[in-house]
Structure formats: C-alpha cells, structure tokens
Tab-separated table of C-alpha atoms and ligand atoms in Angstrom:
chain	number	residue	atom	x	y	z
A	1	MET	CA	0.000	0.000	0.000
A	2	THR	CA	1.224	3.460	-0.856
A	3	GLN	CA	1.753	5.647	2.203
A	4	ILE	CA	-0.139	8.947	1.982
A	5	LEU	CA	1.979	11.587	3.691
A	6	SER	CA	-0.837	13.690	5.122
A	7	SER	CA	0.107	16.607	7.350
A	8	ILE	CA	-3.159	16.608	9.332
A	9	ALA	CA	-1.980	14.535	12.329
A	10	ILE	CA	1.432	16.274	12.380
A	11	LYS	CA	-0.273	19.661	12.339
A	12	LYS	CA	-2.414	18.630	15.298
A	13	LYS	CA	0.625	17.456	17.275
A	14	ILE	CA	2.779	20.521	16.530
A	15	THR	CA	-0.146	22.884	17.140
A	16	LYS	CA	-0.368	21.520	20.704
A	17	GLU	CA	3.357	22.165	21.223
A	18	LEU	CA	3.100	25.664	19.758
A	19	LYS	CA	0.121	26.515	21.999
A	20	LEU	CA	2.143	25.516	25.065
A	21	GLU	CA	5.170	27.540	23.933
A	22	CYS	CA	2.934	30.510	23.231
A	23	ARG	CA	1.354	30.258	26.681
A	24	PHE	CA	4.836	30.231	28.231
A	25	LEU	CA	5.725	33.406	26.330
A	26	LEU	CA	2.459	35.108	27.334
A	27	GLU	CA	3.144	34.217	30.982
A	28	ASN	CA	6.494	35.947	30.578
A	29	GLY	CA	4.942	39.109	29.224
A	30	ILE	CA	5.570	38.444	25.522
A	31	GLU	CA	2.672	38.288	23.069
A	32	PRO	CA	4.093	36.849	19.830
A	33	TYR	CA	3.063	39.278	17.119
A	34	LEU	CA	3.242	38.817	13.342
A	35	LYS	CA	2.609	41.459	10.694
A	36	VAL	CA	1.707	40.187	7.238
A	37	ILE	CA	2.016	42.715	4.416
A	38	LEU	CA	-0.335	41.997	1.546
A	39	VAL	CA	-0.301	44.213	-1.536
A	40	GLY	CA	-3.253	43.922	-3.910
A	41	SER	CA	-5.787	41.128	-4.140
A	42	ASN	CA	-4.071	38.120	-5.684
A	43	PRO	CA	-6.676	35.399	-4.898
A	44	ALA	CA	-4.106	32.827	-3.729
A	45	SER	CA	-2.356	35.402	-1.510
A	46	LEU	CA	-5.686	36.370	0.071
A	47	VAL	CA	-6.278	32.728	1.012
A	48	TYR	CA	-2.716	32.104	2.265
A	49	THR	CA	-2.547	35.264	4.380
A	50	ALA	CA	-5.954	34.538	5.938
A	51	SER	CA	-4.746	30.999	6.798
A	52	LYS	CA	-1.573	32.395	8.364
A	53	LYS	CA	-3.563	34.800	10.543
A	54	LYS	CA	-6.044	32.088	11.554
A	55	PHE	CA	-3.251	29.727	12.586
A	56	CYS	CA	-1.365	32.383	14.580
A	57	GLU	CA	-4.539	33.174	16.489
A	58	LYS	CA	-5.229	29.488	17.050
A	59	ILE	CA	-1.933	29.066	18.915
A	60	GLY	CA	-2.466	32.298	20.878
A	61	ALA	CA	-0.281	34.664	18.861
A	62	LYS	CA	-1.327	38.015	17.436
A	63	CYS	CA	-1.369	38.608	13.694
A	64	ASP	CA	-2.348	41.641	11.622
A	65	ILE	CA	-2.726	41.590	7.880
A	66	ILE	CA	-1.715	44.980	6.481
A	67	ALA	CA	-3.760	44.992	3.277
A	68	LEU	CA	-2.357	47.604	0.894
A	69	ASN	CA	-3.742	48.928	-2.349
A	70	GLU	CA	-2.333	47.326	-5.510
A	71	GLN	CA	-1.187	50.778	-6.686
A	72	ILE	CA	0.594	51.790	-3.470
A	73	ASP	CA	3.654	53.928	-4.240
A	74	GLN	CA	7.074	52.578	-3.420
A	75	ASN	CA	7.974	55.127	-0.733
A	76	THR	CA	4.755	54.591	1.238
A	77	PHE	CA	5.317	50.833	1.012
A	78	LEU	CA	8.918	51.158	2.260
A	79	ASP	CA	7.836	53.508	5.089
A	80	ILE	CA	5.298	50.963	6.345
A	81	ILE	CA	7.985	48.260	6.533
A	82	ALA	CA	10.479	50.641	8.168
A	83	LYS	CA	7.913	51.407	10.904
A	84	ILE	CA	7.312	47.706	11.527
A	85	ASN	CA	11.068	47.159	11.773
A	86	LEU	CA	11.199	49.783	14.533
A	87	ASP	CA	8.124	48.542	16.430
A	88	THR	CA	9.442	46.607	19.437
A	89	ASN	CA	6.028	44.948	19.996
A	90	VAL	CA	6.265	43.169	16.617
A	91	HIS	CA	8.370	39.988	16.515
A	92	GLY	CA	7.890	38.858	12.923
A	93	CYS	CA	7.033	40.387	9.569
A	94	ILE	CA	6.469	38.834	6.157
A	95	ILE	CA	5.807	40.430	2.794
A	96	GLN	CA	3.431	38.116	0.971
A	97	LEU	CA	4.687	37.295	-2.523
A	98	PRO	CA	4.140	37.872	-5.364
A	99	LEU	CA	4.251	41.665	-5.276
A	100	PRO	CA	2.731	43.813	-8.054
A	101	LYS	CA	5.059	44.535	-10.997
A	102	HIS	CA	5.975	48.095	-9.935
A	103	LEU	CA	7.398	46.771	-6.607
A	104	SER	CA	8.886	43.514	-7.798
A	105	HIS	CA	12.287	45.076	-8.594
A	106	LEU	CA	12.832	45.760	-4.854
A	107	ASP	CA	15.422	43.711	-3.008
A	108	ILE	CA	12.700	42.072	-0.976
A	109	GLY	CA	14.970	39.997	1.259
A	110	LYS	CA	16.644	43.116	2.654
A	111	LEU	CA	13.486	45.035	3.623
A	112	VAL	CA	12.478	43.213	6.808
A	113	ASN	CA	15.086	43.291	9.583
A	114	GLU	CA	17.052	40.074	9.969
A	115	ASP	CA	15.653	39.427	13.477
A	116	LYS	CA	11.998	39.769	12.293
A	117	ASP	CA	12.491	37.921	9.000
A	118	VAL	CA	10.388	34.856	9.833
A	119	ASP	CA	10.246	34.032	6.093
A	120	GLY	CA	14.014	33.438	6.156
A	121	PHE	CA	14.612	35.618	3.077
A	122	HIS	CA	17.177	38.032	4.571
A	123	PRO	CA	20.754	37.602	3.211
A	124	ASN	CA	22.069	36.844	6.728
A	125	ASN	CA	19.454	34.132	7.257
A	126	LEU	CA	20.188	32.701	3.817
A	127	TYR	CA	23.927	32.787	4.534
A	128	ALA	CA	23.405	30.753	7.729
A	129	LEU	CA	21.581	28.165	5.606
A	130	PHE	CA	24.227	28.344	2.870
A	131	SER	CA	27.117	27.919	5.305
A	132	ASN	CA	25.243	25.553	7.661
A	133	HIS	CA	26.483	27.703	10.518
A	134	GLU	CA	24.452	28.759	13.574
A	135	MET	CA	21.205	27.724	11.886
A	136	GLU	CA	19.447	27.708	15.275
A	137	LYS	CA	20.144	31.444	15.643
A	138	HIS	CA	18.640	32.224	12.225
A	139	PHE	CA	15.395	31.666	10.375
A	140	THR	CA	14.944	28.890	7.834
A	141	SER	CA	12.550	29.451	4.907
A	142	CYS	CA	9.117	28.136	5.796
A	143	THR	CA	8.274	25.697	3.002
A	144	PRO	CA	11.695	23.948	2.975
A	145	LYS	CA	11.594	23.693	6.776
A	146	GLY	CA	8.038	22.312	6.597
A	147	ILE	CA	9.017	19.675	4.028
A	148	VAL	CA	11.847	18.462	6.260
A	149	THR	CA	9.484	18.329	9.254
A	150	LEU	CA	6.975	16.321	7.197
A	151	LEU	CA	9.659	13.804	6.172
A	152	VAL	CA	11.177	13.544	9.668
A	153	GLU	CA	7.774	13.111	11.353
A	154	ASN	CA	7.066	10.248	8.951
A	155	ASN	CA	10.423	8.637	9.823
A	156	ILE	CA	11.727	9.127	6.302
A	157	GLU	CA	15.542	9.214	6.300
A	158	ILE	CA	17.093	12.167	4.493
A	159	ALA	CA	20.806	11.439	4.951
A	160	ASN	CA	22.327	9.496	2.048
A	161	LYS	CA	19.190	9.827	-0.076
A	162	ARG	CA	19.263	11.040	-3.670
A	163	VAL	CA	16.768	13.859	-4.101
A	164	ALA	CA	15.544	15.590	-7.262
A	165	ILE	CA	13.971	18.995	-6.670
A	166	ILE	CA	12.062	20.453	-9.616
A	167	GLY	CA	11.879	24.260	-9.347
A	168	ARG	CA	14.613	26.775	-8.534
A	169	SER	CA	12.635	29.521	-6.769
A	170	MET	CA	14.049	31.611	-3.944
A	171	ILE	CA	11.129	30.565	-1.742
A	172	VAL	CA	11.359	26.788	-2.191
A	173	GLY	CA	13.786	25.160	-4.646
A	174	LYS	CA	17.078	26.867	-3.829
A	175	PRO	CA	16.776	27.000	-0.005
A	176	LEU	CA	15.420	23.440	0.021
A	177	ALA	CA	18.412	22.201	-1.995
A	178	CYS	CA	20.690	23.791	0.590
A	179	LEU	CA	18.768	22.497	3.601
A	180	LEU	CA	18.679	18.909	2.305
A	181	THR	CA	22.371	19.075	1.373
A	182	ASN	CA	23.127	20.189	4.950
A	183	LEU	CA	21.218	17.082	6.078
A	184	ASN	CA	23.524	14.921	3.915
A	185	ALA	CA	21.165	14.227	1.045
A	186	THR	CA	22.583	14.300	-2.480
A	187	VAL	CA	20.504	16.846	-4.311
A	188	THR	CA	19.911	17.505	-8.007
A	189	LEU	CA	18.227	20.878	-8.485
A	190	CYS	CA	16.183	20.710	-11.685
A	191	HIS	CA	14.051	23.374	-13.356
A	192	SER	CA	11.966	24.156	-16.413
A	193	LYS	CA	15.033	24.161	-18.711
A	194	THR	CA	16.500	20.874	-17.443
A	195	LEU	CA	17.049	18.443	-20.294
A	196	ASN	CA	15.919	14.836	-19.903
A	197	LEU	CA	14.186	15.518	-16.600
A	198	ARG	CA	12.635	12.037	-16.511
A	199	GLU	CA	16.092	10.401	-16.618
A	200	ILE	CA	16.928	12.259	-13.410
A	201	THR	CA	13.640	11.775	-11.562
A	202	LYS	CA	13.580	8.041	-12.295
A	203	GLU	CA	16.990	7.589	-10.615
A	204	VAL	CA	16.377	9.276	-7.258
A	205	ASP	CA	14.877	8.194	-3.927
A	206	ILE	CA	12.830	11.365	-3.333
A	207	ILE	CA	11.184	13.603	-5.965
A	208	ILE	CA	10.102	17.052	-4.784
A	209	SER	CA	8.132	19.139	-7.261
A	210	ALA	CA	7.887	22.891	-6.678
A	211	VAL	CA	7.556	24.097	-10.234
A	212	GLY	CA	3.990	25.400	-10.220
A	213	ILE	CA	2.696	23.504	-13.263
A	214	ALA	CA	-0.572	21.667	-12.649
A	215	HIS	CA	-0.259	17.875	-12.968
A	216	LEU	CA	3.200	18.048	-14.633
A	217	ILE	CA	4.486	14.933	-12.869
A	218	ASP	CA	2.822	11.752	-14.085
A	219	GLU	CA	3.876	8.095	-14.076
A	220	THR	CA	6.415	8.711	-16.876
A	221	PHE	CA	8.628	10.530	-14.318
A	222	ILE	CA	8.538	7.617	-11.845
A	223	SER	CA	10.803	4.561	-11.680
A	224	HIS	CA	7.966	2.002	-11.266
A	225	LYS	CA	10.049	0.007	-8.779
A	226	LYS	CA	7.621	1.400	-6.203
A	227	ASN	CA	10.525	2.616	-4.078
A	228	GLN	CA	10.279	6.397	-4.449
A	229	ILE	CA	8.824	9.153	-2.295
A	230	VAL	CA	7.028	12.029	-4.014
A	231	VAL	CA	6.548	15.413	-2.338
A	232	ASP	CA	4.194	17.817	-4.085
A	233	VAL	CA	4.708	21.497	-3.249
A	234	GLY	CA	2.436	22.717	-6.056
A	235	MET	CA	-0.574	24.918	-5.294
A	236	ASN	CA	-2.111	25.324	-8.728
A	237	THR	CA	-5.623	25.554	-10.090
A	238	ASP	CA	-6.801	22.983	-12.618
A	239	THR	CA	-9.016	23.665	-15.649
A	240	GLN	CA	-12.088	23.464	-13.375
A	241	GLY	CA	-10.627	26.062	-11.011
A	242	GLN	CA	-9.901	23.457	-8.302
A	243	LEU	CA	-6.732	23.499	-6.173
A	244	CYS	CA	-4.277	20.916	-7.494
A	245	GLY	CA	-0.597	20.075	-7.164
A	246	ASP	CA	2.273	19.650	-9.620
A	247	VAL	CA	1.779	15.894	-9.385
A	248	ASN	CA	-0.964	13.943	-11.080
A	249	PHE	CA	-1.798	12.099	-7.858
A	250	GLU	CA	-4.095	9.478	-9.421
A	251	ARG	CA	-1.561	8.486	-12.080
A	252	VAL	CA	1.433	8.438	-9.729
A	253	LYS	CA	0.151	7.063	-6.430
A	254	ASP	CA	0.195	3.335	-7.264
A	255	HIS	CA	3.784	3.486	-8.516
A	256	VAL	CA	5.421	4.985	-5.398
A	257	LEU	CA	6.204	4.120	-1.804
A	258	ALA	CA	4.792	7.368	-0.403
A	259	ILE	CA	3.241	10.579	-1.717
A	260	THR	CA	1.953	13.852	-0.263
A	261	PRO	CA	-1.628	14.846	-1.088
A	262	VAL	CA	-2.798	18.306	-2.239
A	263	PRO	CA	-4.449	19.753	-0.229
A	264	GLY	CA	-3.393	18.451	3.188
A	265	GLY	CA	0.282	17.756	2.439
A	266	VAL	CA	3.006	20.422	2.248
A	267	GLY	CA	0.686	23.485	2.406
A	268	PRO	CA	-0.160	23.284	6.141
A	269	MET	CA	3.508	22.542	6.932
A	270	THR	CA	4.520	25.969	5.569
A	271	ILE	CA	2.177	27.688	8.034
A	272	ILE	CA	3.458	25.544	10.911
A	273	SER	CA	7.037	26.575	10.077
A	274	LEU	CA	6.011	30.232	9.991
A	275	ALA	CA	4.471	29.914	13.472
A	276	GLN	CA	7.605	28.093	14.713
A	277	ASN	CA	9.767	30.907	13.325
A	278	LEU	CA	7.519	33.531	14.928
A	279	LEU	CA	7.874	31.891	18.350
A	280	GLN	CA	11.632	31.591	17.810
A	281	ALA	CA	11.726	35.359	17.100
A	282	SER	CA	9.568	36.088	20.158
A	283	LYS	CA	11.682	33.907	22.481
A	284	LYS	CA	14.702	36.121	21.813
A	285	LYS	CA	12.832	38.787	23.790
A	286	VAL	CA	12.482	36.663	26.955
A	287	SER	CA	15.155	37.321	29.543
A	288	LEU	CA	15.004	34.441	31.998
B	301	LIG	N1	4.096	33.325	-1.409
B	301	LIG	C1	4.073	31.978	-1.559
B	301	LIG	N2	4.773	31.363	-0.564
B	301	LIG	C2	5.247	32.356	0.231
B	301	LIG	C3	6.050	32.353	1.420
B	301	LIG	O1	6.464	31.317	1.947
B	301	LIG	N3	6.323	33.584	1.945
B	301	LIG	C4	5.886	34.746	1.365
B	301	LIG	N4	6.222	35.890	1.940
B	301	LIG	N5	5.160	34.773	0.254
B	301	LIG	C5	4.833	33.588	-0.307
C-alpha cells in the first residue's frame, strides 16, 4: 500500500506544542506578534494570508494583515515596513509574494530586519543556511523547513538519499536544496530548462516538485520500482478552477512508496514553520 503523507496529524501534534510555547511566552509578558504585508488582491495570496492569521490566532499569537492597495507607491510601502522594523512589539514580519510589478524590482529579502524575517529571506538568514552555521540562531525558509518536518515526522531518512527537486525559486527550490544538502542528502536541483528531466527523476529516492505547473508529474517521471517518495509542493488551479498540485496524484500514487496529497500535504507545513519561526523570534525577547 502506498503511504499517503498527510500533514493533518502532524499539524495537530505541533499545534499543541506551539500553543504551550505561546502560553509560556504570554506568561512571561511576551505576546508573539506577526505582521503580514499583503499588496493587492491576488486570490491565492488572500487565502494564504488569511490561513496564516487564523493559525497564529489558534496558537495564541497576534497577527495583523496589512492589506495595501495594488497601486501603493514605493515610498509609502517602504515607510510601512520601516515602521514595523522599529516597532518593538512586533516579533515577525512577512511580505506576501508575489508583489505587483511596480514593486517587484525591490530587493525584498533586505526590507524586513534580519531578526523579524520569519520568512528566512534576509541575506544573513540565507547565509546561515548556505554555510550551515548557527542555523538555530537564524530563520529557515518556511516551506523547505516544513518539508523536512513532514519527512522527519514520517520517519523518512534524508541522509544518504538522492533527491531531485524540480523548481529553482528563492522561496522553495534553492533554499530546500541547501537544507537537504546540509542534512547529507545528495541533491539535483532541476528546473523548467532541465534536459531529460525524466532520466533524473527516475533515478532518485525522493522527488520534490515545486515548479507550479498543474499535474506536470505523471507516471512517466517515476521509476515504477515502487521505491520512491514524491513530495508535491504545487498549489495550482486545474481547468475546473480546483486546487491541485504539480503531481498527477491518481496516475502516480500506485507506482510509489509514499506521496503527499494536495491539499493536506506540504501546504499546512509551511504555516506551521512560519508559526515556529515567529515563536523563535519572540523567544529572543524573553530574559530568563
Ligand atoms: N508566497 C508563496 N509562498 C510564500 C512564502 O512562503 N512567503 C511569502 N512571503 N510569500 C509567499
């Protein structure tokens, strides 16, 4: 039987832990506080930011969504972030991506202060990941961290595994390649221009798709020895407007050892990681 790597039970377990940690912080006079900056009304971003706020509140943390007009001018946008950086009551801040075209040239990773960068996009946080040095003092990008948690919680070994990642984004593919390499996996980072992608995916132990193309991965990418693990990071909409992953679940599931579903797989793990990072940022303020 193929193992379905659902995140529902893991989310329940970690939520309990996060609630306890949050209560401890509240008892010590710290109310973990996240600011989410949302520019415009990208439908997916509206859903994700609402889920982030709901989860923060569920564990007892505070979260504001700063919803800004699509046409906001650059200086006003930068001023809002600068004020958040100075606000000592705020522990974490994320700028929901994608940004509208007129802001997308900004060096987004440098806008939020390193110590509030719970997305893990700041150059100093990325350098800690890159150098595998003092990772515990820095923030790790949420989706890569969530994928590792999902694998670890399911007792899936990472060390010595061959992994193919499809997608080279700054949010998932590149930091994930680094994180898994630090954990002693052997990683091949593939992307939309990779030649003979199937030759690579058929040879590895773990396939992770984060390319954002609905149902790209079908059984022709799989080895058919039923010994592979497939992790689907995709959050796409199919031709009927339904949420779907990068993996054609129905065509792949019988050929693999384990597979993540969409929804209920990687998506909730990203939010868990964000909450973990927020509490990590808040804990720095406790002097015990
Ligand atoms: N858009 C899609 N995923 C993410 C994420 O992890 N962080 C931010 N800030 N924006 C996103």
